[in-house]
Coordinates of C-alpha atoms in Angstrom, one line a residue:
Chain X
M27 CA 40.3 121.9 128.0
F28 CA 44.1 121.0 127.7
D29 CA 43.7 118.6 125.6
L30 CA 47.0 119.1 124.0
S31 CA 47.2 115.8 121.9
F32 CA 48.5 117.2 118.3
V33 CA 47.8 114.6 115.1
W34 CA 51.6 114.2 113.5
N35 CA 50.5 114.2 109.7
G36 CA 51.7 115.9 106.3
H37 CA 49.2 118.7 106.8
S38 CA 50.3 120.0 110.2
I39 CA 53.9 119.8 109.9
L40 CA 53.3 122.1 106.7
F41 CA 51.4 124.0 109.4
L42 CA 53.8 124.1 111.8
I43 CA 57.0 125.0 108.4
L44 CA 54.2 127.6 107.1
A45 CA 53.7 129.2 110.8
V46 CA 57.7 129.2 111.4
C47 CA 57.8 131.1 108.2
I48 CA 55.0 133.7 109.1
I49 CA 55.8 134.6 112.6
S50 CA 60.0 134.9 111.8
G51 CA 59.1 136.9 108.8
A52 CA 56.9 139.3 111.6
V53 CA 59.4 139.2 113.7
F54 CA 62.2 140.3 111.4
M55 CA 60.2 143.0 110.3
L56 CA 59.9 144.3 113.1
N57 CA 63.8 144.0 113.8
F58 CA 65.6 144.8 110.6
S59 CA 67.1 148.2 110.4
K60 CA 66.9 148.6 106.9
I61 CA 63.6 149.9 105.1
I62 CA 64.2 147.5 102.2
H63 CA 65.0 144.3 104.5
M64 CA 62.2 145.0 106.3
V65 CA 59.7 144.7 103.0
V66 CA 61.5 141.4 102.2
S67 CA 60.7 139.6 105.3
L68 CA 57.1 141.2 105.4
A69 CA 56.9 139.7 101.7
F70 CA 58.0 136.5 103.4
T71 CA 55.1 136.5 106.0
F72 CA 52.7 137.5 103.2
I73 CA 53.8 134.4 100.8
G74 CA 53.5 131.9 103.9
L75 CA 49.9 133.2 104.5
A76 CA 49.0 132.4 101.3
G77 CA 50.6 128.4 102.0
V78 CA 48.1 128.6 104.5
Y79 CA 45.0 129.4 102.7
V80 CA 46.5 126.7 100.0
L81 CA 46.0 124.4 102.9
L82 CA 42.5 125.4 103.6
E83 CA 41.4 124.7 100.5
A84 CA 41.1 128.5 99.5
E85 CA 43.1 128.6 96.3
F86 CA 41.4 131.8 95.3
V87 CA 42.0 133.7 98.8
A88 CA 45.9 132.0 98.5
T89 CA 46.1 133.6 94.8
V90 CA 44.6 136.5 95.5
Q91 CA 46.8 137.0 98.4
I92 CA 50.1 136.4 96.3
L93 CA 48.5 138.9 93.7
V94 CA 47.4 142.0 95.8
Y95 CA 50.3 141.7 98.7
A96 CA 53.6 141.3 96.1
G97 CA 52.2 144.3 94.2
A98 CA 51.4 145.8 97.0
I99 CA 55.1 144.4 98.6
S100 CA 56.7 145.7 95.1
I101 CA 55.4 149.2 95.5
L102 CA 56.4 149.6 99.4
M103 CA 59.9 148.8 98.4
I104 CA 60.0 151.9 95.8
F105 CA 58.1 154.3 98.1
G106 CA 61.1 152.9 100.9
I107 CA 63.6 153.7 98.5
M108 CA 61.8 157.0 97.4
M109 CA 61.2 158.7 100.5
T110 CA 63.6 157.1 103.8
K111 CA 67.1 158.2 104.4
H112 CA 69.2 155.3 104.2
D113 CA 72.5 156.8 104.9
Q114 CA 71.3 157.2 108.6
L115 CA 69.8 154.1 110.9
E116 CA 67.7 154.7 113.3
E117 CA 68.2 154.8 116.9
E118 CA 65.5 154.7 119.1
P119 CA 65.8 156.1 122.7
R120 CA 65.8 153.5 125.2
I121 CA 63.1 153.3 127.6
Q122 CA 63.8 151.0 130.7
W123 CA 61.7 148.4 132.1
K124 CA 59.7 148.7 128.6
G125 CA 60.8 144.7 127.6
V126 CA 59.5 143.7 130.9
F127 CA 55.9 145.1 130.3
A128 CA 56.1 143.9 127.1
A129 CA 56.6 140.2 127.8
V130 CA 53.8 140.8 130.5
G131 CA 51.6 142.2 127.9
C132 CA 52.4 139.8 125.7
L133 CA 51.7 136.7 128.0
A134 CA 48.5 138.1 129.2
L135 CA 47.4 138.1 125.4
F136 CA 48.6 134.9 124.8
V137 CA 46.7 133.7 128.1
A138 CA 43.7 135.2 127.0
I139 CA 43.5 134.1 122.7
F140 CA 44.7 130.3 124.5
F141 CA 42.0 130.1 126.7
A142 CA 39.5 131.8 124.1
I143 CA 40.5 129.2 121.1
R144 CA 39.8 125.9 124.1
S145 CA 36.5 127.1 124.9
T146 CA 35.6 127.5 121.6
S147 CA 33.8 124.9 120.1
F148 CA 34.0 124.4 116.4
P149 CA 31.1 124.1 114.4
T150 CA 32.2 121.6 111.7
A151 CA 30.5 122.4 108.4
P152 CA 28.5 119.1 106.8
A153 CA 31.3 117.5 104.4
T154 CA 30.1 118.5 100.8
G155 CA 33.1 116.7 98.6
P156 CA 36.4 118.5 98.6
L157 CA 36.7 122.2 98.6
A158 CA 39.4 123.1 96.4
E159 CA 36.8 121.6 93.8
D160 CA 35.2 125.0 93.0
N161 CA 35.3 127.4 95.7
T162 CA 36.0 130.0 93.4
L163 CA 32.2 129.6 91.8
E164 CA 30.7 129.3 95.0
L165 CA 32.1 132.6 96.0
G166 CA 31.1 134.3 92.9
K167 CA 28.1 133.1 93.4
Q168 CA 28.1 134.4 97.2
I169 CA 29.3 137.6 96.2
F170 CA 26.9 138.3 93.5
T171 CA 23.6 137.0 95.2
A172 CA 23.4 137.2 99.2
H173 CA 26.1 140.1 99.4
V174 CA 25.5 142.0 96.5
I175 CA 25.2 145.1 98.3
P176 CA 27.7 145.4 100.4
F177 CA 30.9 144.3 97.6
E178 CA 28.7 147.0 95.3
L179 CA 29.2 149.7 98.0
L180 CA 32.7 148.4 98.5
S181 CA 33.3 149.3 94.5
V182 CA 32.1 152.5 94.9
L183 CA 33.8 153.1 97.2
L184 CA 36.9 152.1 95.8
T185 CA 36.1 154.5 92.8
V186 CA 35.5 157.2 95.3
A187 CA 39.1 156.8 96.7
F188 CA 40.2 156.2 92.9
I189 CA 38.9 159.4 91.7
G190 CA 39.9 161.7 94.8
A191 CA 43.9 160.3 94.0
I192 CA 43.5 161.8 90.9
V193 CA 42.3 165.0 91.8
V194 CA 44.6 165.2 94.7
A195 CA 47.4 164.3 92.6
K196 CA 46.2 166.9 89.7
H197 CA 46.0 170.0 92.1
E198 CA 49.5 169.1 93.4
D199 CA 50.5 169.1 89.8
A200 CA 49.4 172.5 89.3
E201 CA 50.6 173.9 91.9
E202 CA 54.2 172.7 91.1
S203 CA 53.9 174.4 88.0
E204 CA 52.4 177.4 88.6
V205 CA 55.9 177.7 91.9
V206 CA 57.8 176.5 88.7
S207 CA 56.7 178.6 86.0
S208 CA 56.6 182.2 88.5
P209 CA 60.1 183.0 88.7
S210 CA 60.0 182.9 85.1
Q211 CA 57.7 184.9 84.7
K212 CA 59.5 187.4 87.3
E213 CA 62.2 187.8 85.1
A214 CA 60.3 188.5 82.2
E215 CA 58.9 191.3 84.1
Chain R
M17 CA 50.4 112.0 84.2
T18 CA 46.4 112.1 85.3
E19 CA 45.9 108.7 87.1
L20 CA 49.6 109.9 89.0
L21 CA 48.2 113.1 90.0
Q22 CA 44.9 111.9 91.7
Q23 CA 46.5 109.3 93.8
A24 CA 47.7 109.8 97.4
L25 CA 50.7 111.4 98.2
T26 CA 53.1 109.0 99.6
W27 CA 56.7 109.0 99.4
Q28 CA 57.2 106.9 96.2
N29 CA 54.8 109.1 94.6
G30 CA 56.5 112.3 96.3
L31 CA 59.7 111.0 94.4
I32 CA 58.1 110.6 91.0
F33 CA 56.8 113.6 91.1
L34 CA 60.3 115.5 91.7
G35 CA 62.2 113.5 88.9
W36 CA 59.5 115.4 86.5
A37 CA 60.0 118.5 88.1
I38 CA 64.0 117.6 87.3
V39 CA 63.1 116.4 83.6
F40 CA 61.1 119.3 82.9
L41 CA 63.7 121.5 84.4
F42 CA 66.3 120.0 81.8
I43 CA 63.5 120.3 78.9
V44 CA 63.4 124.0 79.8
L45 CA 67.3 124.5 79.7
G46 CA 67.2 122.9 76.7
F47 CA 64.7 125.4 75.1
V48 CA 66.6 128.0 76.5
T49 CA 69.5 127.4 75.3
Y50 CA 68.6 126.7 71.7
A51 CA 66.2 130.0 71.8
I52 CA 68.9 131.9 72.8
Y53 CA 70.6 131.1 69.6
F54 CA 67.7 130.9 67.5
E55 CA 67.2 134.4 68.5
R56 CA 70.6 135.4 67.3
K57 CA 70.3 133.6 64.2
V58 CA 66.9 135.1 63.4
I59 CA 67.6 138.3 64.5
G60 CA 71.4 138.0 62.6
W61 CA 69.6 137.3 59.3
M62 CA 67.1 139.7 59.4
Q63 CA 69.9 141.8 59.9
F64 CA 72.0 140.4 56.5
R65 CA 74.3 139.2 59.2
H66 CA 75.0 135.1 59.7
G67 CA 74.5 135.2 63.4
P68 CA 76.5 132.4 65.0
T69 CA 78.9 130.2 62.9
R70 CA 82.2 129.5 64.8
V71 CA 81.0 127.0 67.5
G72 CA 80.3 124.1 66.5
P73 CA 78.9 123.0 63.3
L74 CA 76.8 126.1 61.8
G75 CA 77.3 127.8 65.3
L76 CA 75.3 125.3 67.3
L77 CA 77.4 125.2 70.0
Q78 CA 77.2 128.9 70.6
S79 CA 74.9 129.3 73.7
V80 CA 76.7 126.4 75.3
A81 CA 79.6 128.1 75.0
D82 CA 78.2 130.8 76.9
V83 CA 76.7 129.3 79.4
L84 CA 80.0 127.5 80.1
K85 CA 81.9 131.0 79.8
L86 CA 79.1 132.6 82.6
L87 CA 79.5 129.5 85.0
I88 CA 83.6 129.4 85.2
K89 CA 83.5 133.0 85.8
E90 CA 84.6 134.6 88.5
D91 CA 82.1 135.3 91.2
T92 CA 81.8 139.0 91.9
I93 CA 80.0 141.2 94.0
P94 CA 81.4 144.9 95.1
Q95 CA 82.2 145.0 98.0
K96 CA 79.5 148.2 99.4
A97 CA 76.7 146.0 97.9
D98 CA 74.0 144.8 99.9
R99 CA 75.8 140.9 100.1
T100 CA 72.7 138.9 101.7
L101 CA 70.4 140.8 99.1
F102 CA 72.5 140.4 96.4
I103 CA 72.5 136.8 96.3
L104 CA 69.2 136.4 96.9
A105 CA 67.9 138.4 94.3
P106 CA 68.3 136.1 91.2
I107 CA 66.4 133.5 93.1
I108 CA 63.7 135.2 93.7
T109 CA 63.6 136.5 90.2
F110 CA 64.0 132.8 88.9
V111 CA 61.9 130.8 91.2
P112 CA 58.6 132.0 90.2
A113 CA 59.4 132.0 86.3
F114 CA 59.8 128.1 86.9
A115 CA 57.0 127.7 89.5
V116 CA 54.1 129.2 86.7
L117 CA 55.2 126.7 84.2
A118 CA 53.6 123.6 86.6
V119 CA 49.5 125.1 85.3
I120 CA 50.1 125.1 81.1
P121 CA 48.4 122.4 79.9
Y122 CA 50.5 120.7 77.1
T123 CA 48.2 118.2 75.5
P124 CA 45.1 116.7 77.1
S125 CA 47.3 114.1 79.3
L126 CA 50.6 115.5 80.1
Y127 CA 50.0 118.7 82.7
F128 CA 51.6 118.8 86.0
A129 CA 48.6 120.4 87.9
D130 CA 45.5 121.1 87.0
L131 CA 44.3 124.1 89.4
N132 CA 41.2 125.7 89.8
V133 CA 42.9 128.9 89.2
G134 CA 45.7 128.3 87.2
L135 CA 45.2 131.3 85.1
L136 CA 45.3 133.9 88.4
Y137 CA 48.4 131.3 90.0
Y138 CA 50.0 132.2 86.6
A139 CA 49.5 136.1 86.6
A140 CA 49.9 136.1 90.9
L141 CA 53.5 134.4 90.8
S142 CA 54.5 136.3 87.7
S143 CA 54.2 139.3 89.9
L144 CA 56.6 137.9 92.7
S145 CA 59.5 138.3 90.0
T146 CA 59.6 142.0 90.1
I147 CA 60.7 142.0 93.8
G148 CA 63.6 140.1 93.0
I149 CA 64.2 142.5 89.8
I150 CA 64.3 145.9 92.1
L151 CA 66.0 143.9 94.9
G152 CA 68.7 143.4 92.7
G153 CA 68.5 147.1 91.2
W154 CA 68.9 148.2 95.2
A155 CA 71.5 145.4 96.4
S156 CA 74.0 146.5 93.4
N157 CA 74.1 149.7 95.2
N158 CA 74.6 151.7 92.0
K159 CA 72.1 154.4 90.3
Y160 CA 71.9 152.8 87.1
S161 CA 71.0 149.6 88.5
L162 CA 68.3 151.6 90.3
M163 CA 66.9 153.1 88.0
G164 CA 66.7 149.8 86.0
G165 CA 64.9 148.4 89.0
M166 CA 62.4 151.3 89.5
R167 CA 62.1 151.5 86.0
S168 CA 61.1 147.7 85.5
A169 CA 58.7 147.6 88.8
A170 CA 56.4 150.6 87.3
Q171 CA 56.1 148.8 83.9
M172 CA 55.4 145.3 84.9
I173 CA 52.8 146.6 87.6
S174 CA 51.1 149.0 84.9
Y175 CA 51.3 146.5 82.8
E176 CA 49.9 143.7 84.6
I177 CA 46.4 145.3 85.0
P178 CA 45.9 145.3 81.3
L179 CA 47.2 141.8 81.1
V180 CA 45.0 140.2 83.5
I181 CA 41.9 141.8 82.5
S182 CA 42.4 141.4 78.8
V183 CA 42.1 137.4 79.3
V184 CA 38.9 137.6 80.9
G185 CA 37.1 137.7 77.9
V186 CA 38.5 134.2 77.5
V187 CA 37.6 133.5 80.9
M188 CA 34.0 134.8 80.6
L189 CA 34.0 132.5 77.6
S190 CA 35.1 129.5 78.6
G191 CA 33.7 129.5 82.0
G192 CA 36.8 128.8 84.1
L193 CA 40.3 129.8 85.2
S194 CA 41.4 126.6 85.2
L195 CA 43.8 126.3 81.8
N196 CA 42.7 122.9 81.1
T197 CA 39.6 124.1 80.8
I198 CA 40.0 126.5 78.9
V199 CA 42.0 124.7 75.9
E200 CA 39.1 122.3 76.5
G201 CA 36.3 124.6 75.7
Q202 CA 38.3 125.4 72.2
G203 CA 37.3 123.6 69.2
N204 CA 39.6 121.9 66.0
N205 CA 39.3 124.4 63.9
F206 CA 40.9 127.8 63.8
W207 CA 37.9 129.6 64.0
E208 CA 36.7 127.8 67.1
W209 CA 40.1 129.0 68.9
N210 CA 39.5 132.4 70.9
L211 CA 41.6 133.8 68.6
L212 CA 39.1 135.3 66.6
P213 CA 36.1 136.2 68.7
Q214 CA 39.0 137.6 71.3
M215 CA 40.7 139.9 68.5
I216 CA 41.2 142.9 70.8
G217 CA 41.8 140.6 74.0
F218 CA 44.5 138.8 72.0
V219 CA 46.1 142.1 70.6
V220 CA 46.2 143.4 74.7
F221 CA 47.7 140.5 75.9
M222 CA 50.5 140.7 73.2
I223 CA 51.2 144.1 74.2
A224 CA 51.3 143.9 77.3
A225 CA 52.9 140.1 77.9
V226 CA 56.1 141.3 75.6
S227 CA 56.0 144.2 78.1
E228 CA 55.8 141.9 81.0
L229 CA 58.6 139.8 80.0
N230 CA 61.1 143.4 79.4
R231 CA 61.9 142.4 75.5
T232 CA 62.3 144.9 72.8
P233 CA 60.3 147.4 72.0
F234 CA 59.3 147.6 76.0
D235 CA 63.4 146.9 77.5
L236 CA 63.6 150.0 79.2
P237 CA 64.9 148.9 82.2
E238 CA 67.7 147.9 80.3
A239 CA 68.2 150.1 78.2
E240 CA 71.8 150.3 77.3
S241 CA 72.3 153.4 75.7
E242 CA 70.5 154.9 78.7
L243 CA 71.3 152.5 81.7
V244 CA 74.2 150.6 80.8
A245 CA 73.0 147.4 81.2
G246 CA 69.6 148.0 83.8
Y247 CA 69.4 145.9 87.2
H248 CA 72.2 143.9 86.3
V249 CA 74.8 146.0 86.1
E250 CA 76.5 144.5 88.4
Y251 CA 76.2 141.2 88.5
S252 CA 78.4 138.4 86.6
G253 CA 79.1 134.7 86.3
F254 CA 75.9 132.5 87.7
R255 CA 74.1 135.3 89.4
F256 CA 74.0 137.4 85.7
A257 CA 73.2 133.8 84.5
F258 CA 70.1 133.4 86.5
F259 CA 68.5 136.5 85.9
M260 CA 69.1 135.6 81.7
L261 CA 67.5 132.2 82.7
A262 CA 64.7 133.8 84.1
E263 CA 63.6 135.9 81.2
Y264 CA 64.0 133.1 78.9
V265 CA 62.1 130.7 80.8
Y266 CA 59.2 133.6 80.7
V267 CA 59.4 133.7 77.1
F268 CA 58.7 129.9 77.3
A269 CA 55.7 130.6 79.6
I270 CA 54.7 133.4 77.9
A271 CA 54.5 131.5 74.3
S272 CA 52.9 128.7 76.2
L273 CA 50.0 130.9 77.8
T274 CA 49.4 132.5 74.3
T275 CA 49.1 129.2 72.6
V276 CA 46.6 127.6 75.4
L277 CA 44.6 130.8 75.4
F278 CA 44.4 132.3 72.6
L279 CA 45.6 129.8 69.8
G280 CA 43.7 126.0 71.2
G281 CA 46.2 124.6 72.6
W282 CA 46.6 121.0 71.5
H283 CA 43.4 121.3 68.5
P284 CA 44.5 121.3 65.0
P285 CA 44.0 124.3 63.0
L286 CA 41.2 121.8 60.9
A287 CA 39.4 119.5 61.9
I288 CA 40.8 117.3 58.8
L289 CA 44.3 117.3 60.5
D290 CA 43.3 115.9 63.9
F291 CA 45.3 112.8 63.0
I292 CA 48.7 114.7 64.0
P293 CA 49.0 114.4 67.6
G294 CA 48.1 117.2 69.8
L295 CA 51.9 117.7 71.1
L296 CA 53.2 118.5 67.6
W297 CA 50.5 121.3 67.3
F298 CA 51.1 122.8 70.9
M299 CA 55.1 123.0 69.3
L300 CA 53.9 124.5 66.2
K301 CA 51.8 127.1 67.6
F302 CA 54.5 127.4 70.7
V303 CA 57.4 128.2 68.3
F304 CA 55.3 130.8 66.5
V305 CA 54.9 132.4 69.1
V306 CA 58.7 133.0 70.2
F307 CA 59.3 133.5 67.0
F308 CA 57.1 136.0 66.4
L309 CA 59.1 137.8 70.0
F310 CA 62.5 137.5 68.2
W311 CA 60.8 139.3 65.1
L312 CA 59.6 141.8 67.0
R313 CA 63.3 142.5 68.7
A314 CA 64.9 142.7 65.6
T315 CA 62.6 145.2 64.0
M316 CA 60.6 148.0 66.6
P317 CA 62.9 150.6 68.8
R318 CA 62.6 150.7 71.6
I319 CA 59.9 153.4 73.2
R320 CA 60.1 156.2 75.6
V321 CA 59.4 156.0 79.0
D322 CA 56.7 158.4 79.1
Q323 CA 54.9 156.9 75.6
L324 CA 55.3 153.5 77.3
M325 CA 53.5 154.7 80.9
S326 CA 50.9 156.7 79.2
F327 CA 50.2 153.7 76.2
G328 CA 49.8 151.3 79.0
W329 CA 47.2 153.1 81.3
K330 CA 45.6 155.5 78.3
V331 CA 45.1 152.5 75.4
L332 CA 45.3 149.2 76.7
L333 CA 43.2 149.4 80.1
P334 CA 40.4 151.0 78.2
L335 CA 40.5 148.1 75.3
A336 CA 41.1 146.0 77.7
L337 CA 38.0 147.2 79.6
I338 CA 35.7 147.6 76.3
N339 CA 36.8 143.6 75.5
I340 CA 34.4 142.3 78.5
F341 CA 31.6 144.7 77.7
V342 CA 31.8 143.7 74.4
T343 CA 31.9 140.0 75.2
A344 CA 29.8 140.2 78.0
A345 CA 26.8 141.7 75.2
Y346 CA 27.9 138.9 73.2
I347 CA 27.5 136.2 75.7
E348 CA 24.0 137.9 76.7
L349 CA 22.6 138.2 73.4
F350 CA 23.7 135.6 71.5
L351 CA 24.5 132.5 73.8
K352 CA 21.7 132.1 76.4

């Protein structure tokens, strides 16, 4: 169970670098006080995750990770700029013993995950050549044959959310224009 | 190049890769220098002016002098600016611009990476530059630059969707996301290129591409008359040069991508012209696309913000979707 041997090759070194990027991005995200700094460190975490996907030869997932989350990052930034106050830095009331409880919790979580991973035997998939060759093709085949019903359900869900968002936005728009137009009507009366 | 890419990654090969990347960086820098010169010349001629004439013969050294001026200028950072992000923003903008060039095939043997998801890689990395632009706008602590950054983000996100959807038709016809596969799927005659079968896709792609480049008529993020200079108001010296460089490297990238996707890459326009090397054809088409971008800038006025958004969402996106349906119907009816 405690076989801690570590193979030093290009893969593992790259993995270590990416892991440091991901974790430090996440830690900085929690510790920064300005919202823009938080969002930038979150972006580093996402890009690091994309790097891990590339290491696992899942190029499609890696590019989609960057495409979707980088877009989300810029939108997050805009919301961060528009909807928060920049002048005040948040000051939370300090709870005593918080750090100790957090440390104990972290340690317990680490031990649980560590033992779970160490005691699981991972089945090695039969080698069918390099994965990166056409994993996009294989993904497409899987989605449109074996998993077509969940895929369609998901797209229906997204469409519903999209239409719902438009309806909500339209509704607010109408209310606002009423509010804006009402004083002028009173003046006219 | 193909053989080199298939060898194991040793220290020696890694150094060779690095060397090629540096050579390519200098080629791109040379392109940027003379693209700026030609842009000024072409626009000058179109407006009955001479353009730059003083520095060197025919003004050929004008851009070199401009770059030198930018490099030796004082590096100013506003006192109230967010120092770290102010320094980081031009780098975040430039790095993806150079990284997207890796997947573009210039000839059957001259390319830097044949990624299985080349097209998606391009779209994904180019969206990272938006982050740099917003950061630059925010970190300057200036309202004009912030507004420029926000406009840029809104514009780039809404035009990225038609840009990606408009090339889905090309992907369906060639059956692969790799840019090498897409070029190989096109033929040696101009009617076998993707240009004519994908006419709608091409028009949507060109409009969305110009918008992604933040060039006239879509240069709202740096509209001089309203926003002084947009997101880079506070930048000067070599940091400003980095923003400019990123913009022109994207011109290089988009012109190459258009050539690869729609204009047949290295294929000649007629089969009898096959004796001319492929790289030359690529460069000819590439130069034509670059000239087209300059031509647009010389002749089009800037469009309004509200027009920009409604045009992107109500015209380009439906057109791109219709293009997918028509292509799918065509493939089902005639190619099966």
